[in-house]
Each structure stands twice: as structure tokens, then as C-alpha cells.
XYZ file of C-alpha atoms in Angstrom:
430
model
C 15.575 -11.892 -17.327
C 12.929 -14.820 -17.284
C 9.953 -13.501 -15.476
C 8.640 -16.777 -14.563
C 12.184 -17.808 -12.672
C 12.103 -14.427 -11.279
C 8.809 -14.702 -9.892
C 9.074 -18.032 -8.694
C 12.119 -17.653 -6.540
C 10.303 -14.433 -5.363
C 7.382 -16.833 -4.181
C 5.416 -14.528 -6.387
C 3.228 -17.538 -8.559
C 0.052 -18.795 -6.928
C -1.285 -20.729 -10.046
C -0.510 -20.069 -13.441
C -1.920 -21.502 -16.611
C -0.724 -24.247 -19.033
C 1.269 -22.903 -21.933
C 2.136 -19.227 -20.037
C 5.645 -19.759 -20.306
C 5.991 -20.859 -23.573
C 3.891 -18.130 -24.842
C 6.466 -15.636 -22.889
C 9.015 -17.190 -24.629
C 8.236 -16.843 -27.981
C 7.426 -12.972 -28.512
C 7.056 -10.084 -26.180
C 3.529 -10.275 -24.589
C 1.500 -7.621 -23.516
C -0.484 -7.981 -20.116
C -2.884 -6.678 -18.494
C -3.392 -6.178 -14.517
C -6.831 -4.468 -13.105
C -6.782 -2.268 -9.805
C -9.828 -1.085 -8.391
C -10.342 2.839 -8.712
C -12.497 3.085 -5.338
C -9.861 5.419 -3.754
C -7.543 8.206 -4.852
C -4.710 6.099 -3.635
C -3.207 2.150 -4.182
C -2.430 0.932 -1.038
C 0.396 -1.825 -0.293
C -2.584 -4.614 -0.611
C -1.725 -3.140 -4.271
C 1.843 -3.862 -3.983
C 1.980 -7.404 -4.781
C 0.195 -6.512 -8.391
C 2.678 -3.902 -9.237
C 5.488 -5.193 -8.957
C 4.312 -8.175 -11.047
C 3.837 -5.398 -13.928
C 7.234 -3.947 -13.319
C 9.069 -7.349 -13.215
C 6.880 -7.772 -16.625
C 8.587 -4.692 -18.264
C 12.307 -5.313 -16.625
C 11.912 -9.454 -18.987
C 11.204 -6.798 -22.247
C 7.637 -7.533 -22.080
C 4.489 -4.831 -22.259
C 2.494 -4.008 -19.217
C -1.396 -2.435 -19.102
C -2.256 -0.949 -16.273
C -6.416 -1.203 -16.238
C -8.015 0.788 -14.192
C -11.692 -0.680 -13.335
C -13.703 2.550 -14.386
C -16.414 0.461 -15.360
C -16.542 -2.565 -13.201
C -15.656 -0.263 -10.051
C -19.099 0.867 -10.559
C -20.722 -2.109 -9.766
C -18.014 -4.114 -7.096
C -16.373 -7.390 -7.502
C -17.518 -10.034 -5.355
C -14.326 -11.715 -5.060
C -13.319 -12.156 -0.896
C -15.908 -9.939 -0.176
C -18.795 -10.030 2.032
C -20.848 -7.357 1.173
C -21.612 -5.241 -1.833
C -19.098 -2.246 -2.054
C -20.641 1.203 -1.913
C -20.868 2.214 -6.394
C -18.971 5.568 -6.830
C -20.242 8.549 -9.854
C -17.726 9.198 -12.562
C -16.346 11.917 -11.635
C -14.989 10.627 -8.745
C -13.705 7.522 -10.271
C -11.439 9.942 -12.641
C -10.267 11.660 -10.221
C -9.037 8.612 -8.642
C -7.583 6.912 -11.721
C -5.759 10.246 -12.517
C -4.315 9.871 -9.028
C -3.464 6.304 -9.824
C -1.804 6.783 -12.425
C 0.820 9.487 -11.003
C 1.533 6.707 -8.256
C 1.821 3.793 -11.130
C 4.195 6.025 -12.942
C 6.781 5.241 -10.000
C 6.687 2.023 -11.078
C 6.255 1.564 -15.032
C 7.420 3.657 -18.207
C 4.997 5.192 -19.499
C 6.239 7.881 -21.242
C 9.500 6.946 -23.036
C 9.550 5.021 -26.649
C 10.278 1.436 -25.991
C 7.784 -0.819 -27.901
C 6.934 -2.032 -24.128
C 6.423 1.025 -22.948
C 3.388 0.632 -20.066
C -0.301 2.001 -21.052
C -2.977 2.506 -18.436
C -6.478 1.611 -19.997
C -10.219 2.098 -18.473
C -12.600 -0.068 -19.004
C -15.735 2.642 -19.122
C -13.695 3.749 -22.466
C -15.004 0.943 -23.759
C -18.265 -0.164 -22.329
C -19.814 3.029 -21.359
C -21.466 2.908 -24.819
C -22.466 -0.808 -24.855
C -26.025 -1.203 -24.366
C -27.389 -4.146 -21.802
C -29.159 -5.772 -25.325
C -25.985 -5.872 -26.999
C -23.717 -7.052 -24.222
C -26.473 -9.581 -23.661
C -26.391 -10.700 -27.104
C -22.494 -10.633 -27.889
C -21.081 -11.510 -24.648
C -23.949 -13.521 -22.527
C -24.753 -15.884 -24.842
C -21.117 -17.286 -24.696
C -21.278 -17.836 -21.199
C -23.318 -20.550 -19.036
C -25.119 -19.480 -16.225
C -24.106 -23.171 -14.915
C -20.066 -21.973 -16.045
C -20.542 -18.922 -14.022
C -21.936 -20.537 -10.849
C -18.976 -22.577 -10.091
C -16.823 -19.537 -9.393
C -15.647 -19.737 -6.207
C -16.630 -16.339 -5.501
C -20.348 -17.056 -5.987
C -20.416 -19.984 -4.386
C -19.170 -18.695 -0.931
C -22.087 -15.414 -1.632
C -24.834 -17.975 -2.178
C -23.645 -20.133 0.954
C -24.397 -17.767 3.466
C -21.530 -16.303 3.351
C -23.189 -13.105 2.659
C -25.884 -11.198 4.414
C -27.917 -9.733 1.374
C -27.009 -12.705 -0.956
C -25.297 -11.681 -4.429
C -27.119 -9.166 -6.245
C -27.637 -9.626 -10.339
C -25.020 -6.787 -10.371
C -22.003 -8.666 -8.642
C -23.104 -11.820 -10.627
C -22.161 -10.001 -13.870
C -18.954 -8.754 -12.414
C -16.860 -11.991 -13.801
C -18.644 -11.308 -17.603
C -17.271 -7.724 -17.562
C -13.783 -8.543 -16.731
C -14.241 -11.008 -19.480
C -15.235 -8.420 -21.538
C -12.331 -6.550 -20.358
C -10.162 -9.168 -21.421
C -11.666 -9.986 -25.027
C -11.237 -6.552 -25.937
C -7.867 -5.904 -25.081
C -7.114 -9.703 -26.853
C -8.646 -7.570 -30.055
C -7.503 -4.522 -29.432
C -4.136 -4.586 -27.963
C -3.205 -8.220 -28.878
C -3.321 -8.603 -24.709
C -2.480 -12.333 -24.565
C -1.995 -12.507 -20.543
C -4.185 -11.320 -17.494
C -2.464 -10.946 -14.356
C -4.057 -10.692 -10.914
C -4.431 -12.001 -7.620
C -5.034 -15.445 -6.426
C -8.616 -14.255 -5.345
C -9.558 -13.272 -9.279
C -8.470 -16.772 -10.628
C -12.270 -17.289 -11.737
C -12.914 -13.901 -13.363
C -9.484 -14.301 -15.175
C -10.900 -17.512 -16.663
C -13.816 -16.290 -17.818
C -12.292 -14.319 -19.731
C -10.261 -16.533 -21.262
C -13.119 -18.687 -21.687
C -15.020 -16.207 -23.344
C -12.406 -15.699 -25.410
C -11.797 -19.045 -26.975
C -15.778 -20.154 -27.425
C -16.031 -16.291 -29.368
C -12.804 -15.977 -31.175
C -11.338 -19.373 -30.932
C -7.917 -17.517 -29.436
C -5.701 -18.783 -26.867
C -4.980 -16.461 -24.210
C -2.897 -17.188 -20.136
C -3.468 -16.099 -16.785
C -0.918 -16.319 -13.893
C -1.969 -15.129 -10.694
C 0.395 -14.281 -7.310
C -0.499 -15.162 -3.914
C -2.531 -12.806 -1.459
C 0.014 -12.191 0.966
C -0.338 -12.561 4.621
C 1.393 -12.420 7.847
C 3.179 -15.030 9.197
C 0.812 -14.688 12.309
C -1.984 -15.236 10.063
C -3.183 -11.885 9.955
C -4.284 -9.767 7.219
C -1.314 -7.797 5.235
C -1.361 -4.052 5.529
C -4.347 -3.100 7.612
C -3.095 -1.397 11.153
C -5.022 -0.118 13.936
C -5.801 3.246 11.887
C -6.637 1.183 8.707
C -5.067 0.535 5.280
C -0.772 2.064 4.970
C -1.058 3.983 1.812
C 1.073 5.003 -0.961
C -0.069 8.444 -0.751
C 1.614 10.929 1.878
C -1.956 12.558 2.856
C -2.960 9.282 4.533
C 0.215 7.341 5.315
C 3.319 9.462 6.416
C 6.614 8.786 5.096
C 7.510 8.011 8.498
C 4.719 6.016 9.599
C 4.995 3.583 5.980
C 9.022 3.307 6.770
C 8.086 1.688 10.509
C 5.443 -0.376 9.082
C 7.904 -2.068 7.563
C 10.410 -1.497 9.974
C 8.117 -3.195 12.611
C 7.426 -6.492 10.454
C 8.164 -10.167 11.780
C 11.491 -11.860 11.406
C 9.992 -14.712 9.200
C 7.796 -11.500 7.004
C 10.814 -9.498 6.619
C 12.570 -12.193 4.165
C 9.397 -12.645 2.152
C 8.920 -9.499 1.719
C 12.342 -8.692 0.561
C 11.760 -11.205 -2.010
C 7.416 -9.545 -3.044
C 8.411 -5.879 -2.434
C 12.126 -5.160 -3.538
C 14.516 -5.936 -6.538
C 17.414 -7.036 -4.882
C 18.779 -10.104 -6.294
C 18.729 -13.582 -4.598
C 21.905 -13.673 -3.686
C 21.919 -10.159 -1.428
C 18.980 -10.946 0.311
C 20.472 -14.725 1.272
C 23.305 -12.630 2.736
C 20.973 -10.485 4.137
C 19.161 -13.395 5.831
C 22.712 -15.118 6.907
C 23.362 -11.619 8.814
C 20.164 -11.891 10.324
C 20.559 -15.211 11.492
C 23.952 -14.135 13.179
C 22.827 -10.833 15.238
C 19.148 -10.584 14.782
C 19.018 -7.869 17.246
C 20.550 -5.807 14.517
C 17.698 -6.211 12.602
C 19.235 -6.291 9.409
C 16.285 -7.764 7.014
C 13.835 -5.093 8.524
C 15.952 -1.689 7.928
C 17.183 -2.561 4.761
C 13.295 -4.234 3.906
C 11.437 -0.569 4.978
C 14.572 1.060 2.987
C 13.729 -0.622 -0.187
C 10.505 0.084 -0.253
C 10.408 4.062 1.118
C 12.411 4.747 -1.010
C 10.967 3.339 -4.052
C 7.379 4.512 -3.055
C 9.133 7.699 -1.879
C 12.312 8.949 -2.415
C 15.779 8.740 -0.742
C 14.653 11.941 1.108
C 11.608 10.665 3.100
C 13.803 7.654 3.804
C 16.153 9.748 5.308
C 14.369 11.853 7.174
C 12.118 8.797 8.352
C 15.460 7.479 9.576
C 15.901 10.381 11.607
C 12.922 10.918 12.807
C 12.885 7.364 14.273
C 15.800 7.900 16.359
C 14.536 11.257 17.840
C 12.371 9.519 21.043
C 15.756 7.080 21.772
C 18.430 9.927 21.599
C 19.204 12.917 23.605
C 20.994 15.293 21.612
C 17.727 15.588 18.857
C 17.020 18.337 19.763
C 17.605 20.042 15.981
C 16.191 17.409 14.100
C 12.805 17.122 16.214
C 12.274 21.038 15.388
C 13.025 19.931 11.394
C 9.870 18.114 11.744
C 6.517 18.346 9.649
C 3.831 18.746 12.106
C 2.328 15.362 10.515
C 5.803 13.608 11.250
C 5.765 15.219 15.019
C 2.335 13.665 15.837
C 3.017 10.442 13.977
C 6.256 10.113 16.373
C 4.427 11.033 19.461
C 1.235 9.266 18.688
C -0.065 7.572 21.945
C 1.916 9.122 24.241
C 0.110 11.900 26.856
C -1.329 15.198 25.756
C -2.361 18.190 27.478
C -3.825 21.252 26.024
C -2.860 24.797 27.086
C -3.773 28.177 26.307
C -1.139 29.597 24.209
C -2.004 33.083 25.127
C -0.214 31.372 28.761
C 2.674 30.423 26.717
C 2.633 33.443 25.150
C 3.277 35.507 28.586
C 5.536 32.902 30.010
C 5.153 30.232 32.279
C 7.365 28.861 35.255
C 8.878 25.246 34.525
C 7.130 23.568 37.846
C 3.551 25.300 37.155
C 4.145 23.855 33.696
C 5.132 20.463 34.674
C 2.499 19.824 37.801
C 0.047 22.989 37.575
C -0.879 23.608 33.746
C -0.243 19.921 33.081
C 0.309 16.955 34.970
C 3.418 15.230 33.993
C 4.469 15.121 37.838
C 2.018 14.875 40.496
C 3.916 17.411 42.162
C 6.208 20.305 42.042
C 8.454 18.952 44.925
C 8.924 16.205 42.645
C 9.342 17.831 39.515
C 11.857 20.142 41.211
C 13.807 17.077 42.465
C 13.779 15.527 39.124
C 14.769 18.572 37.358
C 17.475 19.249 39.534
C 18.943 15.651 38.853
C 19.113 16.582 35.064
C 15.978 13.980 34.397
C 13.578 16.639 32.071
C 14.139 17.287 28.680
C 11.865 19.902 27.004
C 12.209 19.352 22.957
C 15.471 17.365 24.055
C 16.867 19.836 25.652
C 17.730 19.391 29.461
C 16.503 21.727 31.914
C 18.517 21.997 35.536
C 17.298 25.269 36.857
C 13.674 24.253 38.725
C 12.992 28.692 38.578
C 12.973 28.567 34.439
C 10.142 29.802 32.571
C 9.081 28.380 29.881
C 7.497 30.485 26.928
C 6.197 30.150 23.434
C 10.276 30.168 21.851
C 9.647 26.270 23.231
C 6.688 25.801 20.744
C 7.467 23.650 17.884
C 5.584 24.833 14.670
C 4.236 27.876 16.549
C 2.208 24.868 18.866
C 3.430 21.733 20.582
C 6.194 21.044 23.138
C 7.515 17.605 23.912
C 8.440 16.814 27.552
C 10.533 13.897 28.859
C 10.597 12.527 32.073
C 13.429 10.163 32.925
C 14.508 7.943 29.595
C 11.139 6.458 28.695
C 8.333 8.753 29.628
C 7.474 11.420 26.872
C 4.536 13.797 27.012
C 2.728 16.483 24.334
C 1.852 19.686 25.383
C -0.305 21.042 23.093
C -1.283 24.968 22.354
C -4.018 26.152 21.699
């Protein structure tokens, strides 16, 4: 595989640098890609990056992962407005431990391959550099004038920016360039990778590289993707969808992409999946004949929980999704997680209950327009349960004298109540 032809059918290449290819050409290459350690978790803003590492090792060539110990103390300017909170060590270990169990989805690490994938940190390395020697062998190589035509300084120091830039963020671009040099030395790193927003850090590094060592060194950056409404990639109403289970269900990451635009979906087949170019043109020509089908998204949210996940969170994603449009669910919704229950029923009305209520037994109408108030009345619940139109956990109820009692309680504390095809409710015990 070429990685350049694979990433520029995959509409992967926002700039790249003279001479990349060539150099790719000629010898396996080791790169380097930086993620930013301020969470215990890559979200799919972090996609984009990985998948350019793991395209890198599929064309025979080495990947470093380099996680910003260092420079996530101090916060990158770079599309930001304000200066990022600065995190202790500890908790940036932690998080780059975490990292790299998620990375390890992705890359080889472990086997014996001569590419095999590495994850560096830059505090390894400049945790003992004092601020006279970094001064000394690093600032002196770089303008102040070269540094202030970063795009990412210029848009601070424009008023772009509340507090200004601090001295701090100013440096950021000189560390990743220290980053950069020292892999060059140390690793014979000859390419940075990174997103279109870290084009100017990348080439201060290479800069700094040529005016100290004389040595040629690329950079190739991919695009920052967006929505084809114009809005900003991965962020939903409850914030970032991420990678790890604790913050972004299985089930709610599988509808994120499930829920994606027509025009998205084929993009992101191409940024977030390996399937070749000729599947996902068929793909797009079944789209294009019964896009009510919805062929590009199921098979796009497919790829990608199961490659984040596994075949089994796919599966019971799959599941789970059908469980609010079919009526004989009743198994699978008590099968659920109790984060996979709320995730489904998330919006829809909740009432609280004593379970000690439950517990004794309650009749169905006192339930349904007493206790709670999914009818305004028992005459009409009674009516409506009589015509076979309540479900309680999918079940359908036809005798209005039931009682209803804590057997209904899935996971020892919810019960889901439908009324008529499209109305669902939550009872919750407490």
C-alpha cells in the first residue's frame, strides 16, 4: 500500500510538505503524531489522527504515538481561545496510561516487526532541561519575528483572545519543536503528522531542525473534519462521544454514527473505516437507490463500534436500538445494562415511586393515573388498556384489575410504560 494514494482518496491530506513522498518511498519512515493527555480518554476529535498512524503501519512504515506529557502542562494555543486549565503529573500518567490501552486498538505495539508502534512522552525528555539551557540550545535558533507569523498567535494577539497569549502558550510551538528535534536524533523520526490546525508548530520544528542540524525532515497534516452543516464534529448536546465506555455508551457511540447526514456518512466511511474504495462506491450506489434503507449509516456506525469496541457492543447496540420500535422486546430490554436502559430512554418522561409501593403491589390504573401520570385518568387508562394499547417492559397488559409489583422492575428499579406506538414513559424506584 502507498499511504499517500490511500490517504488522498480517503480525503485524508490537508497540506503536506515538498519531498514527503519521495522520502516515503525510499526507506521505511518513522513518524510521529502528538495527542493531548488532558483526559483519561481520546475522543473521536482524535479519530482522524489515528487512523493516519494505523494507515502508516498497514504501508510497512513505523508509527510514534507521543503523548504531550510535557507540553500538556502548559496548553497549545492552536484554535483555542483561552488558556487550557495545566494538569499535575500524576494525573497526566494516569491519562497517558489510559491512552495507551485505547491506542493499542489501533497500532502494534507489542509484536516484533521493525515497525512495530512506540508511544513516547515528551516530559521523558524535557523534565530535566533547565529554562537556561533550552534557552540557549533551542531559542537561539528560533526568531521571535519566525514565531509571530504562526497563525495561531496571530489570531491570540488580534483580539481573538480575552487574556491575550501568555509567555507560556508562546513557547508552546518551540517545545513541539523540541519534540521533534529529538525524536529526528533519537529515533531517526523523519515525519510529524498532525492536524491541519498544528501546521505552524509542525514547521517549527522542522525549522529548528534544519538551522541546528542541517537535516531534512516532512510534515503532512489531515483536515479537521466537520459536518456537512457546518458544525463542529463530535460534540453533542451532552458534550464530546468518547472512546471510553464510562462516558460514551456502546450504544449511544453506535447512534452517533448511526444518526449522521447522508453527505457525512460517505466521508466518513472513507476518515473512519478501512474498507476499500470500491465497497464503499457500492455502498454509496445502494444509497443512492433506497436511501431510506440507510445503507452508508449502519454499515458507517458498524465499522467503527466495532473497531473501537468489539463485535459484541455492536451487537447488542443493534439490539438495543430496535427495542423502542418493536413489540415483542420484551427479553432483550431486561438484557440491558442499566447505562444502556437510560441511554435508550433518555428524554422520554420519568416518574419516581417508592419502591417499598412496588414492593407491596400496586393496581395497574393507580399506577398509570394515581402514582404516575401517564393518563390523566383511570377511565382512560382502563379504556386504553382494554384495547390492548399498554405495554409494561413490552409486554401487553389487557386486564384493567392487574397489579403491578416489583417482578416488573428492571435491574431491581425501573419500569418502562408504553402508551399507544409512540409514547414511552420511565417509572423509576426508589
Amino acid at each position: 500500500m502507498n499511504f499517500i494514494e490511500e490517504l488522498t482518496w480517503r480525503g485524508m491530506i490537508h497540506t503536506m510538505m515538498p519531498g514527503t513522498e519521495e522520502q516515503l518511498a525510499k526507506e521505511m519512515t518513522t513518524a510521529y503524531l502528538g495527542i493531548d493527555p488532558t483526559a483519561d480518554s481520546l475522543h473521536i476529535g482524535h479519530l482522524c489522527g489515528v487512523m493516519m498512524l494505523r494507515h502508516f503501519q498497514r504501508c510497512g512504515h513505523k508509527p510514534l504515538a507521543l503523548v504531550g506529557g510535557a507540553t500538556g502542562m502548559i496548553g497549545d494555543p492552536s484554535g483555542k481561545s483561552a488558556e487550557r486549565n495545566l494538569l499535575d503529573e500524576a494525573t497526566l500518567r494516569h491519562n497517558q496510561e489510559s491512552i495507551k490501552a485505547q491506542l493499542s486498538k489501533f497500532l502494534d505495539f507489542d509484536s516484533d516487526a521493525p515497525n512495530r508502534a512506540e508511544m513516547v512522552n515528551n516530559y521523558d525528555w524535557t523534565k530535566d532541561v533547565t529554562f537556561l539551557d533550552f534557552a540557549r540550545e533551542i531559542g537561539k535558533h528560533i526568531t521571535v519575528n519566525y514565531m509571530m507569523t504562526k497563525d495561531s498567535v496571530q489570531k491570540r494577539l488580534n483580539g481573538e483572545a480575552r487574556d491575550g497569549l501568555s509567555f507560556t502558550e508562546f513557547t508552546y510551538q518551540l517545545l513541539q519543536g523540541f519534540d521533534f528535534l529529538h525524536l529526528y536524533e533519537t529515533k531517526g523520526c523523519k515525519l510529524q503528522l498532525g492536524g491541519s490546525d498544528q501546521w505552524g508548530n509542525i514547521t517549527t520544528g522542522s525549522e529548528l531542525i534544519r538551522r541546528k542540524l542541517g537535516g531534512e525532515v516532512f510534515a503532512l497534516t489531515c483536515p479537521l473534519i466537520t459536518k456537512a452543516d457546518g458544525g463542529k464534529f463530535g460534540k453533542t448536546e451532552s458534550g464530546n462521544v468518547w472512546l471510553d465506555p464510562r462516558y460514551t455508551s456502546p450504544y449511544k457511540f453506535y447512534q452517533f454514527w448511526l444518526n449522521v447526514s447522508d453527505a457525512d456518512a460517505e466521508k466518513y466511511l472513507k476518515i473512519f473505516t478501512f474498507l476499500s474504495k470500491e465497497e464503499i462506491e457500492d455502498l454509496v450506489k445502494e444509497h443512492a437507490e433506497n436511501p431510506g434503507a440507510r445503507p452508508l449509516q449502519k454499515r458507517l456506525a458498524k465499522e467503527v463500534t466495532v473497531m473501537v469496541h468489539s463485535e459484541k457492543d455492536y451487537q447488542a447496540a443493534v439490539e438495543a436500538s430496535q427495542i423502542l420500535f418493536s413489540n415483542s422486546a420484551g427479553e432483550a430490554l431486561k438484557a440491558l445494562d442499566e447505562q444502556t436502559l437510560l441511554d435508550i430512554f433518555d428524554g422520554v418522561p420519568r416518574f419516581s415511586l417508592p419502591k417499598a409501593e412496588l414492593e407491596a403491589g400496586v393496581p395497574l390504573l393507580d399506577l398509570l393515573a394515581v402514582r404516575t401520570q401517564v393518563f390523566p385518568s383511570k377511565g382512560e387508562a382502563r379504556k386504553m388498556v382494554q384495547g390492548g394499547g399498554v405495554s409494561i417492559n413490552k409486554e401487553k397488559l389487557t386486564d384493567p384489575a392487574a397489579v403491578i409489583d416489583a417482578n416488573s422492575l428492571l435491574g431491581g428499579k425501573y419500569i418502562h410504560v408504553q402508551r399507544g406506538k409512540k409514547n414511552h414513559f420511565l417509572l423509576v424506584a426508589e
